[in-house]
Coordinates of N, CA and C and ligand atoms in Angstrom, one line a residue:
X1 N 17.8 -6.3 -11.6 CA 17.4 -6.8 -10.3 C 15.9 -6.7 -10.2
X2 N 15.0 -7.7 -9.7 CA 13.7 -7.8 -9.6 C 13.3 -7.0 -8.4
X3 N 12.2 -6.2 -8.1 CA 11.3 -5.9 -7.3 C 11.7 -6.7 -5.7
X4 N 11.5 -7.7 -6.1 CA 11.9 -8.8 -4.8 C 13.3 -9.2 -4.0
X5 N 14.1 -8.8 -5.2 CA 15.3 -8.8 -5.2 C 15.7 -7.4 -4.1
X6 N 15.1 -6.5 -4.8 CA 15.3 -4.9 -4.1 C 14.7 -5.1 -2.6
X7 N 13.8 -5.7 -3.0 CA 12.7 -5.8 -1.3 C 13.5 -6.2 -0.3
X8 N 14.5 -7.2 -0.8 CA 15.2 -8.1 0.7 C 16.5 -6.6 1.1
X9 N 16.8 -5.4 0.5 CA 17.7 -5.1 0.2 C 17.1 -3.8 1.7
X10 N 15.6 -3.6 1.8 CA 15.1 -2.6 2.4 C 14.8 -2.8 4.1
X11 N 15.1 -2.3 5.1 CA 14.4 -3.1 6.3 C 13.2 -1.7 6.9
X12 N 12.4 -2.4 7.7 CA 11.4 -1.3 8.2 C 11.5 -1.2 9.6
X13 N 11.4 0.0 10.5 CA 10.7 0.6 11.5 C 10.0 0.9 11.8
X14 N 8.6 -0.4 12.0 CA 7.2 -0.1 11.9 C 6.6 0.9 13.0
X15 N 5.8 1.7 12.8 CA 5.3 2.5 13.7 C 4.1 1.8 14.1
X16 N 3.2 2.1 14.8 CA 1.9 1.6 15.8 C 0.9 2.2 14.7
X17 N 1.1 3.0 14.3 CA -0.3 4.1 13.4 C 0.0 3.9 11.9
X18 N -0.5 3.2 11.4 CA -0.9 3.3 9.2 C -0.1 4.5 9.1
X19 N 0.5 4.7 8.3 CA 0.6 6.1 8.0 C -0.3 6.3 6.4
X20 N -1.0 4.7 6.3 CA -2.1 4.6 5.0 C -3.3 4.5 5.3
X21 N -4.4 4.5 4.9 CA -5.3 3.8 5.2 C -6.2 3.8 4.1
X22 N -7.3 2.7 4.2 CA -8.1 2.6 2.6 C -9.4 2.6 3.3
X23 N -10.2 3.7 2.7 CA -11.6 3.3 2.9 C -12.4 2.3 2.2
X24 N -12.6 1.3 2.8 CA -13.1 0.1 1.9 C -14.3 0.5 1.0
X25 N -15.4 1.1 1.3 CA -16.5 1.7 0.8 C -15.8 2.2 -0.7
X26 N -15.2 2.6 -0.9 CA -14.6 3.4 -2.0 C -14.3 2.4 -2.8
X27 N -13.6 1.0 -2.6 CA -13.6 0.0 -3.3 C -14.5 -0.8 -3.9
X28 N -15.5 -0.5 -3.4 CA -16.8 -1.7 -3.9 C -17.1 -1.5 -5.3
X29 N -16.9 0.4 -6.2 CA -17.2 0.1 -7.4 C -16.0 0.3 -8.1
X30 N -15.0 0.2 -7.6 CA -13.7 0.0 -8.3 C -13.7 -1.5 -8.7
X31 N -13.6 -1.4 -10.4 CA -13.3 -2.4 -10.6 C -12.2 -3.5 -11.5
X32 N -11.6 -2.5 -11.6 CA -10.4 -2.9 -12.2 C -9.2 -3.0 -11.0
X33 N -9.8 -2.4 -9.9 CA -8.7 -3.0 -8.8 C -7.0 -3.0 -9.0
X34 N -6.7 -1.6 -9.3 CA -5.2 -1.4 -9.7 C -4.4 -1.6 -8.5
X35 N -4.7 -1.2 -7.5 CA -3.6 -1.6 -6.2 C -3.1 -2.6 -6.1
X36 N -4.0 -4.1 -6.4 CA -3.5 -5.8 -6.5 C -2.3 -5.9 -7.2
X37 N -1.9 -5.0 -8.3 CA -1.0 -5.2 -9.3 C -0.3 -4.0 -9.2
X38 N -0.3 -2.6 -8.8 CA 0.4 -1.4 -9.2 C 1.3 -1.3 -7.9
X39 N 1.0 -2.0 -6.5 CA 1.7 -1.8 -5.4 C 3.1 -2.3 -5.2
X40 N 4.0 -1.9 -5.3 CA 5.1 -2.8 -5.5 C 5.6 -4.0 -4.0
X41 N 5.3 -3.2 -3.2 CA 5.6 -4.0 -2.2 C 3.9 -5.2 -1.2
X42 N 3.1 -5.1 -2.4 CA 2.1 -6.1 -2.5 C 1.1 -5.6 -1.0
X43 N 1.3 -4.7 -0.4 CA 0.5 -4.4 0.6 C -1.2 -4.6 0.7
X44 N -1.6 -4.4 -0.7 CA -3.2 -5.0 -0.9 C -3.4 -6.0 -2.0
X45 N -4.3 -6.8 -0.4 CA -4.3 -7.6 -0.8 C -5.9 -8.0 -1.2
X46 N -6.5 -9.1 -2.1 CA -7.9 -9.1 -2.3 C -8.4 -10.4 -1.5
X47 N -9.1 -10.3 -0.3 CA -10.4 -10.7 0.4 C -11.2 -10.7 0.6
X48 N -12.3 -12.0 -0.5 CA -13.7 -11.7 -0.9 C -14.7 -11.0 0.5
X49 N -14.6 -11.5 1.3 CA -15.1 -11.4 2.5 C -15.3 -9.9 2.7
X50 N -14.1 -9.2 2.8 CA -13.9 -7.8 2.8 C -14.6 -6.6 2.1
X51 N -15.4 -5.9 3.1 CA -16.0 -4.6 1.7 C -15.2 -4.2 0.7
X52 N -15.5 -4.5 -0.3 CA -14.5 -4.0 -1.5 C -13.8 -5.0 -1.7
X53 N -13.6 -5.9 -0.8 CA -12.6 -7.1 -1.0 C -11.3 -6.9 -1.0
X54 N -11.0 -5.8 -0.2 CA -10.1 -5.2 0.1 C -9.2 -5.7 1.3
X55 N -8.1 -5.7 1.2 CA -7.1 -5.9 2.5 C -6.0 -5.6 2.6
X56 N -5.5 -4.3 3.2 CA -4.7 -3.4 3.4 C -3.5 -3.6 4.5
X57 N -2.4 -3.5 4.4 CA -1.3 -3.9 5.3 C -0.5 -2.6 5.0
X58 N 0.1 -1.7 5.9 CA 1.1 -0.6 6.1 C 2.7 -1.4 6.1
X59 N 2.8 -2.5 6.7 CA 3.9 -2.6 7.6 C 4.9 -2.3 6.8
X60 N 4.8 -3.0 5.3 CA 6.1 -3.7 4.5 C 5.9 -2.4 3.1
X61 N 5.2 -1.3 3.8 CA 5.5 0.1 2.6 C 6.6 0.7 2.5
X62 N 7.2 0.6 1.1 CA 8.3 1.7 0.6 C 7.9 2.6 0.3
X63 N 7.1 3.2 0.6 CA 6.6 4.4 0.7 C 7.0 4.9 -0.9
X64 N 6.7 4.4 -1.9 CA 6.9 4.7 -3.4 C 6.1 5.7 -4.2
X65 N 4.4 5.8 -3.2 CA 3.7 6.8 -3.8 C 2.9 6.8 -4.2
X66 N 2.9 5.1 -5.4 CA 2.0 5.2 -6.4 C 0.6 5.0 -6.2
X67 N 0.2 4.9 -4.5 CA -1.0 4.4 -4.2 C -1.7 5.7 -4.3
X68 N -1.2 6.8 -4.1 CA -1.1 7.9 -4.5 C -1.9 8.5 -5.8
X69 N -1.3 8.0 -6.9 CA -1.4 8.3 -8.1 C -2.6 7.4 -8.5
X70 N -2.5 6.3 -8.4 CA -3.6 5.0 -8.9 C -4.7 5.5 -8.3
X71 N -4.9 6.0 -6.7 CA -5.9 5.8 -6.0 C -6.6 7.2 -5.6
X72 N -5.6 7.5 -4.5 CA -5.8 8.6 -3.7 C -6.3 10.0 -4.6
X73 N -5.5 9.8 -6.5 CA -5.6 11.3 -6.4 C -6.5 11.1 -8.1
X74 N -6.6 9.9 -8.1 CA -7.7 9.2 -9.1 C -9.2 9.6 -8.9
X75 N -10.1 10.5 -9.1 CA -10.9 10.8 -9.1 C -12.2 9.7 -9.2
X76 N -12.2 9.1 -9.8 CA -12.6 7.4 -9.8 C -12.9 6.2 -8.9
X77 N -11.5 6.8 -7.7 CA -11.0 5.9 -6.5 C -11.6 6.8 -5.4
X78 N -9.8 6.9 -5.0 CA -10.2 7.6 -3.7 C -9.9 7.2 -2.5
X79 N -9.8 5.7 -2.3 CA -9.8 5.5 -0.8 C -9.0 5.1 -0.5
X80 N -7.6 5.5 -1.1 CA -6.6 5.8 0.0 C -5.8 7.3 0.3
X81 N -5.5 7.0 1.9 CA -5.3 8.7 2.7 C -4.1 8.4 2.6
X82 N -3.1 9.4 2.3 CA -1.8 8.8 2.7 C -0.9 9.9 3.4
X83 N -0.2 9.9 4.3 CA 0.8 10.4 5.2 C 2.2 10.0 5.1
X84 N 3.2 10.7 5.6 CA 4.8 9.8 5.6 C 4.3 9.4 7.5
X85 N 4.8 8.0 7.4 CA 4.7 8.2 8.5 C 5.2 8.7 9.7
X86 N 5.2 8.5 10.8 CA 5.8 9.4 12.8 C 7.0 9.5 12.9
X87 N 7.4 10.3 13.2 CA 8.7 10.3 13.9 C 10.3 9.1 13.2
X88 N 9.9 9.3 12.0 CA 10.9 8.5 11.5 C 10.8 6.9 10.9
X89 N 9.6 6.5 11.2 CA 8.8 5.2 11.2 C 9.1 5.1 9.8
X90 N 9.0 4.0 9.6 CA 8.8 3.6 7.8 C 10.0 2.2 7.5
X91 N 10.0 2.6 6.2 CA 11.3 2.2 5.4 C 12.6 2.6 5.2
X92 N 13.2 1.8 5.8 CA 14.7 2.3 5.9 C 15.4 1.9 5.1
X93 N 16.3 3.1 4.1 CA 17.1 2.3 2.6 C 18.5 2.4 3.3
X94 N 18.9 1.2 2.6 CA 20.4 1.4 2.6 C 21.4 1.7 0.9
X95 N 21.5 2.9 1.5 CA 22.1 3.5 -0.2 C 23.7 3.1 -0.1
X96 N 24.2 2.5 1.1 CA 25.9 2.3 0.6 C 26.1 1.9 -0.4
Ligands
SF4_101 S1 -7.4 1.1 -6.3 FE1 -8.1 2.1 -4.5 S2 -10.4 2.1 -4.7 FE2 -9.6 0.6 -6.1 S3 -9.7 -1.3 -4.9 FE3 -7.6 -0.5 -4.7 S4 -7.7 0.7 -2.8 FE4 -9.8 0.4 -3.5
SF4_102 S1 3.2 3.9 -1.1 FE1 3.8 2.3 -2.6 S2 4.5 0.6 -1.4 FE2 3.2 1.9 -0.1 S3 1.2 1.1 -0.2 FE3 1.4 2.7 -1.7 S4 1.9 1.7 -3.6 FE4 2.3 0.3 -2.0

């Protein structure tokens, strides 16, 4: 089953508050730009316009981590903070 295939399988209960966020500044000398390709649920996105050319979306997170690993704890990177989000907010699996 594809990535995409899984995605239709997940629904969300967006909260009001990122429970992500990306400091764009931290993107500008990133340049290999691993989020575009390592995110599974495609949440960043690249907009020249944007510092870093960065463009960040929470809504449609599976909360999988790897922004995590690529970014946040990448010494290199960095600018993403990450949280589970509020009160139950997020992505909701259905494991029947
Ligand atoms: S991997 Fe992190 S630092 Fe690099 S462009 Fe993406 S969000 Fe910015
Ligand atoms: S936790 Fe996973 S799905 Fe959510 S933004 Fe990070 S890489 Fe994408």
């Amino acid at each position: 089953m594809s990535v995409e295939k899984d995605l239709e399988t997940v629904e969300w209960d967006v909260g009001e508050e990122g429970h992500i966020t990306v400091d764009n500044s931290e993107c500008v000398d990133c340049e290999e730009k691993p989020c575009l390709h390592l995110c599974p649920a495609q949440c960043f996105d690249y907009q020249e316009e944007r510092e870093g050319g960065i463009y960040f979306s929470y809504e449609h997170c599976i909360e999988c981590g790897s922004c995590m690993v690529f970014c946040a704890n990448d010494p290199d990177r960095g600018a993403v903070s990450w949280t589970k989000p509020d009160g139950g907010k997020g992505v909701e699996y259905d494991l029947g």
